[in-house]
Amino acid sequence: MVPNSLQPLVEMRRLSFGYGERMILDDISLAIPRGKVTALMGASGGGKTTILRLIGGQIRAQSGQTLFDGVDVTPMSQASLYLARRRMGMLFQYGALFADLTVFENVAFPLREHSDLPEPLIRDVVLMKLNAVGLRGARELMPSDLSGGMARRVAMARAIALDPELMMYDEPFAGLDPISLGTAARLIRELNDTMGLTSIFVSHDLEQTFAIADQVIILANGKIATQGTPDEVRHSTDPLVYQYVNALPEGPVHFHYPGPSVVQDFGPEAQA
């Protein structure tokens, strides 16, 4: 029996998922170690966000298992799934704050929805979470008053309000300026370590990802192209991984969409 502390918090075993005949994930297996930061990378449409949705039970795999703390999420009842989700935090793309609620009310929302804490204690918890992301002084602002980076940090505070074991971030760096991007990356790392979390984030930013991740998983063509430490991935000799890490326009992933040859489209016969 594997000790619980050594067992991965999240595992996928021989998992396949697709929409109709279009396969997104094809017989993949992966493990997310406890207490670590894992990055999901790869070309757009490669299944990165799909993995987060499978872990949260928003969608169900056609075959295989998605284990959260040793229990398969796929066959869970709605009641069991809600209990599992209380142990997860999710940062959606661009924050997804409630536009008509203040910063304070946004962070307080999950506490009021999922706990019986008295208001004085909710106030203290909210201010602690906002302080953790550097925005305790912004409690009375509305989402429309915030910059993109600030909104993302408020969303982080809301996501950790219930002290989850697992934090999932869907493209937390998208649309941020370099200062805000660096701040968001540092917060992911710091929150993971200070709160004892396990973190998974989807990213296309190589520099920040390699700086904060313990493990990097690159998806391609429905499979796992490679997984390992940032250094191992950076020095991979796999052609697809090499193309991705070095941002090359040509390689296994082609710049030109398949079609007729140049001669067929522009040659003498095409002009006839």
Coordinates of C-alpha atoms in Angstrom, one line a residue:
M1 CA 0.0 0.0 0.0
V2 CA 1.4 3.4 -1.0
P3 CA 1.5 5.9 1.9
N4 CA -1.1 8.6 1.3
S5 CA 1.5 11.3 1.4
L6 CA 3.5 9.7 -1.4
Q7 CA 0.4 8.9 -3.6
P8 CA -0.2 11.5 -6.3
L9 CA -3.1 13.8 -5.5
V10 CA -4.3 13.5 -9.1
E11 CA -3.8 10.6 -11.6
M12 CA -5.1 9.8 -15.0
R13 CA -4.9 6.2 -16.1
R14 CA -5.4 5.1 -19.7
L15 CA -7.8 8.0 -20.2
S16 CA -9.5 8.9 -23.5
F17 CA -11.9 11.7 -24.2
G18 CA -13.3 13.2 -27.4
Y19 CA -16.2 15.0 -28.9
G20 CA -17.9 12.7 -31.4
E21 CA -15.2 11.2 -33.6
R22 CA -12.7 13.9 -32.7
M23 CA -10.3 12.5 -30.1
I24 CA -8.8 15.2 -27.7
L25 CA -7.0 12.9 -25.3
D26 CA -6.1 9.4 -26.5
D27 CA -5.2 6.8 -23.8
I28 CA -3.1 9.1 -21.7
S29 CA -1.6 8.4 -18.2
L30 CA -0.2 11.1 -15.9
A31 CA 0.4 11.8 -12.2
I32 CA 0.3 15.1 -10.4
P33 CA 2.5 14.9 -7.2
R34 CA 1.3 16.3 -3.9
G35 CA 2.8 19.7 -2.9
K36 CA 4.3 20.4 -6.3
V37 CA 3.5 22.8 -9.1
T38 CA 2.7 21.1 -12.5
A39 CA 2.4 22.9 -15.8
L40 CA 0.3 21.7 -18.7
M41 CA 1.7 23.0 -22.0
G42 CA 1.3 22.4 -25.8
A43 CA -0.4 23.8 -28.8
S44 CA -3.8 25.4 -28.6
G45 CA -6.6 22.8 -28.7
G46 CA -4.3 20.1 -27.4
G47 CA -6.5 19.1 -24.4
K48 CA -4.9 21.2 -21.6
T49 CA -8.1 22.8 -20.3
T50 CA -9.9 19.6 -21.0
I51 CA -7.7 17.9 -18.4
L52 CA -8.7 20.5 -15.8
R53 CA -12.4 20.0 -16.6
L54 CA -12.1 16.3 -16.3
I55 CA -10.5 16.6 -12.9
G56 CA -13.3 18.9 -11.7
G57 CA -15.9 16.5 -13.1
Q58 CA -17.4 19.1 -15.5
I59 CA -17.0 16.5 -18.3
R60 CA -16.7 12.7 -18.1
A61 CA -14.1 10.6 -20.0
Q62 CA -15.3 7.9 -22.4
S63 CA -12.7 5.5 -20.9
G64 CA -10.1 5.3 -18.3
Q65 CA -9.9 6.9 -14.8
T66 CA -9.4 10.3 -13.3
L67 CA -8.4 9.8 -9.7
F68 CA -8.5 12.6 -7.1
D69 CA -6.9 11.5 -3.9
G70 CA -7.3 7.9 -5.0
V71 CA -11.0 8.1 -5.9
D72 CA -12.2 8.0 -9.5
V73 CA -14.1 11.2 -10.3
T74 CA -15.8 9.9 -13.4
P75 CA -18.5 7.7 -11.8
M76 CA -19.2 10.1 -8.9
S77 CA -22.7 11.1 -8.0
Q78 CA -23.5 14.8 -8.0
A79 CA -23.4 14.9 -4.2
S80 CA -20.0 13.2 -4.1
L81 CA -18.7 15.5 -6.8
Y82 CA -19.7 18.6 -4.9
L83 CA -17.8 17.3 -1.9
A84 CA -14.7 16.7 -4.0
R85 CA -14.9 20.1 -5.6
R86 CA -14.9 21.8 -2.2
R87 CA -11.3 20.5 -1.9
M88 CA -10.4 22.1 -5.3
G89 CA -9.9 25.8 -6.2
M90 CA -10.2 27.0 -9.8
L91 CA -8.9 30.2 -11.4
F92 CA -10.8 30.7 -14.7
Q93 CA -9.3 32.5 -17.7
Y94 CA -9.5 36.3 -17.1
G95 CA -10.7 35.8 -13.5
A96 CA -14.5 35.5 -14.1
L97 CA -15.3 37.9 -11.2
F98 CA -18.9 38.8 -10.4
A99 CA -19.2 42.2 -12.1
D100 CA -21.9 43.6 -9.7
L101 CA -20.1 42.6 -6.5
T102 CA -17.2 44.4 -4.8
V103 CA -13.8 42.8 -4.4
F104 CA -14.7 41.8 -0.8
E105 CA -18.0 40.3 -1.8
N106 CA -16.4 38.3 -4.6
V107 CA -14.0 36.6 -2.2
A108 CA -16.7 36.2 0.5
F109 CA -19.0 34.5 -1.9
P110 CA -17.7 30.9 -1.7
L111 CA -17.4 31.2 2.1
R112 CA -21.1 32.2 2.4
E113 CA -22.2 29.6 -0.1
H114 CA -20.3 26.6 1.3
S115 CA -19.7 27.3 5.0
D116 CA -21.6 28.3 8.1
L117 CA -18.9 30.7 9.3
P118 CA -20.3 33.8 11.1
E119 CA -19.8 37.2 9.3
P120 CA -17.0 38.5 11.6
L121 CA -15.0 35.4 10.8
I122 CA -15.8 35.6 7.1
R123 CA -14.5 39.2 7.2
D124 CA -11.2 38.1 8.7
V125 CA -10.8 35.2 6.3
V126 CA -11.5 37.5 3.3
L127 CA -9.0 40.1 4.4
M128 CA -6.4 37.4 5.0
K129 CA -6.9 36.0 1.5
L130 CA -6.8 39.5 0.0
N131 CA -3.6 40.3 2.0
A132 CA -2.0 37.1 0.6
V133 CA -2.4 38.5 -3.0
G134 CA -1.5 42.1 -2.0
L135 CA -5.0 43.6 -2.4
R136 CA -6.4 44.0 1.2
G137 CA -6.6 47.7 0.5
A138 CA -8.8 47.2 -2.6
R139 CA -11.6 45.5 -0.8
E140 CA -14.3 48.1 -1.7
L141 CA -13.4 48.4 -5.4
M142 CA -15.6 47.0 -8.1
P143 CA -14.2 44.6 -10.8
S144 CA -14.5 47.4 -13.3
D145 CA -12.1 49.5 -11.2
L146 CA -9.4 46.8 -11.4
S147 CA -6.6 46.3 -14.0
G148 CA -6.3 42.9 -15.6
G149 CA -3.6 41.8 -13.3
M150 CA -5.5 43.0 -10.2
A151 CA -8.6 41.2 -11.3
R152 CA -6.6 37.9 -11.7
R153 CA -5.2 38.3 -8.2
V154 CA -8.7 38.9 -6.7
A155 CA -9.8 35.7 -8.5
M156 CA -6.9 33.9 -6.9
A157 CA -8.0 35.1 -3.4
R158 CA -11.5 33.9 -4.1
A159 CA -10.2 30.5 -5.4
I160 CA -8.2 29.9 -2.1
A161 CA -11.0 31.2 0.2
L162 CA -12.0 27.6 1.2
D163 CA -8.4 26.5 1.7
P164 CA -8.4 23.9 -1.1
E165 CA -5.9 21.0 -1.4
L166 CA -5.7 21.4 -5.2
M167 CA -5.5 24.6 -7.2
M168 CA -6.1 24.7 -10.9
Y169 CA -5.3 27.7 -13.0
D170 CA -6.5 28.0 -16.6
E171 CA -4.0 30.2 -18.5
P172 CA -3.4 32.6 -15.6
F173 CA -0.8 34.6 -17.6
A174 CA -3.1 35.3 -20.6
G175 CA -3.4 39.0 -21.5
L176 CA -1.1 40.3 -18.7
D177 CA 1.7 42.9 -19.0
P178 CA 5.2 41.7 -18.0
I179 CA 4.9 43.1 -14.4
S180 CA 1.5 41.6 -13.8
L181 CA 2.6 38.3 -15.4
G182 CA 5.6 38.1 -13.1
T183 CA 3.5 38.9 -10.1
A184 CA 0.9 36.2 -11.0
A185 CA 3.7 33.6 -11.5
R186 CA 5.3 34.4 -8.2
L187 CA 1.9 34.2 -6.4
I188 CA 1.2 30.7 -7.9
R189 CA 4.6 29.5 -6.5
E190 CA 4.3 31.3 -3.1
L191 CA 0.7 30.3 -2.5
N192 CA 1.5 26.7 -3.4
D193 CA 4.4 26.6 -0.9
T194 CA 3.0 28.6 2.0
M195 CA -0.4 27.0 1.9
G196 CA 0.8 23.4 1.2
L197 CA -1.2 23.2 -2.0
T198 CA -0.9 21.0 -5.1
S199 CA -1.1 23.2 -8.2
I200 CA -1.8 22.6 -11.9
F201 CA -1.7 25.4 -14.4
V202 CA -2.2 25.8 -18.1
S203 CA 0.3 28.1 -19.8
H204 CA 1.9 29.1 -23.1
D205 CA 4.6 31.3 -21.5
L206 CA 7.8 29.3 -21.5
E207 CA 10.0 31.6 -19.4
Q208 CA 7.6 32.0 -16.4
T209 CA 6.5 28.4 -16.6
F210 CA 9.9 27.0 -16.4
A211 CA 10.8 29.4 -13.6
I212 CA 8.1 28.2 -11.2
A213 CA 7.1 24.7 -12.2
D214 CA 8.4 21.5 -10.6
Q215 CA 7.0 19.3 -13.4
V216 CA 6.1 20.2 -17.0
I217 CA 3.7 18.0 -19.2
I218 CA 3.6 18.8 -22.9
L219 CA 0.5 17.5 -24.8
A220 CA 0.4 17.0 -28.6
N221 CA -1.9 15.1 -30.9
G222 CA -3.9 13.7 -28.1
K223 CA -0.9 12.2 -26.4
I224 CA 1.7 13.2 -23.8
A225 CA 4.8 14.3 -25.9
T226 CA 7.0 14.5 -22.8
Q227 CA 6.9 15.1 -19.1
G228 CA 9.6 15.9 -16.6
T229 CA 11.4 18.8 -14.8
P230 CA 11.7 22.1 -16.7
D231 CA 15.4 21.3 -17.4
E232 CA 14.6 17.8 -18.7
V233 CA 11.9 19.2 -21.0
R234 CA 14.1 22.1 -22.2
H235 CA 16.8 19.6 -23.3
S236 CA 14.4 17.0 -24.9
T237 CA 15.5 15.7 -28.3
D238 CA 11.9 14.9 -29.3
P239 CA 11.3 16.9 -32.5
L240 CA 7.9 18.1 -31.5
V241 CA 9.1 19.2 -28.0
Y242 CA 12.2 20.8 -29.5
Q243 CA 10.0 22.8 -31.9
Y244 CA 7.6 23.9 -29.1
V245 CA 10.3 24.9 -26.6
N246 CA 12.3 26.8 -29.2
A247 CA 9.2 28.4 -30.8
L248 CA 10.2 27.2 -34.3
P249 CA 7.7 27.8 -37.1
E250 CA 8.4 24.5 -38.9
G251 CA 8.7 21.0 -37.5
P252 CA 6.2 18.3 -36.7
V253 CA 3.6 21.1 -36.3
H254 CA 3.5 22.7 -39.7
F255 CA 3.0 26.4 -40.4
H256 CA 1.0 25.8 -43.6
Y257 CA -2.3 24.1 -43.4
P258 CA -2.4 20.9 -45.7
G259 CA -3.6 21.8 -49.2
P260 CA -2.6 21.7 -52.9
S261 CA 1.0 22.3 -53.7
V262 CA 2.2 25.7 -54.8
V263 CA 2.6 24.4 -58.4
Q264 CA -0.9 23.1 -58.4
D265 CA -2.3 26.5 -57.3
F266 CA 0.0 28.9 -59.2
G267 CA 1.6 26.8 -62.0
P268 CA 0.7 27.0 -65.8
E269 CA -2.0 24.4 -65.4
A270 CA -3.8 26.5 -62.8
Q271 CA -3.9 29.4 -65.2
A272 CA -5.4 27.4 -68.0

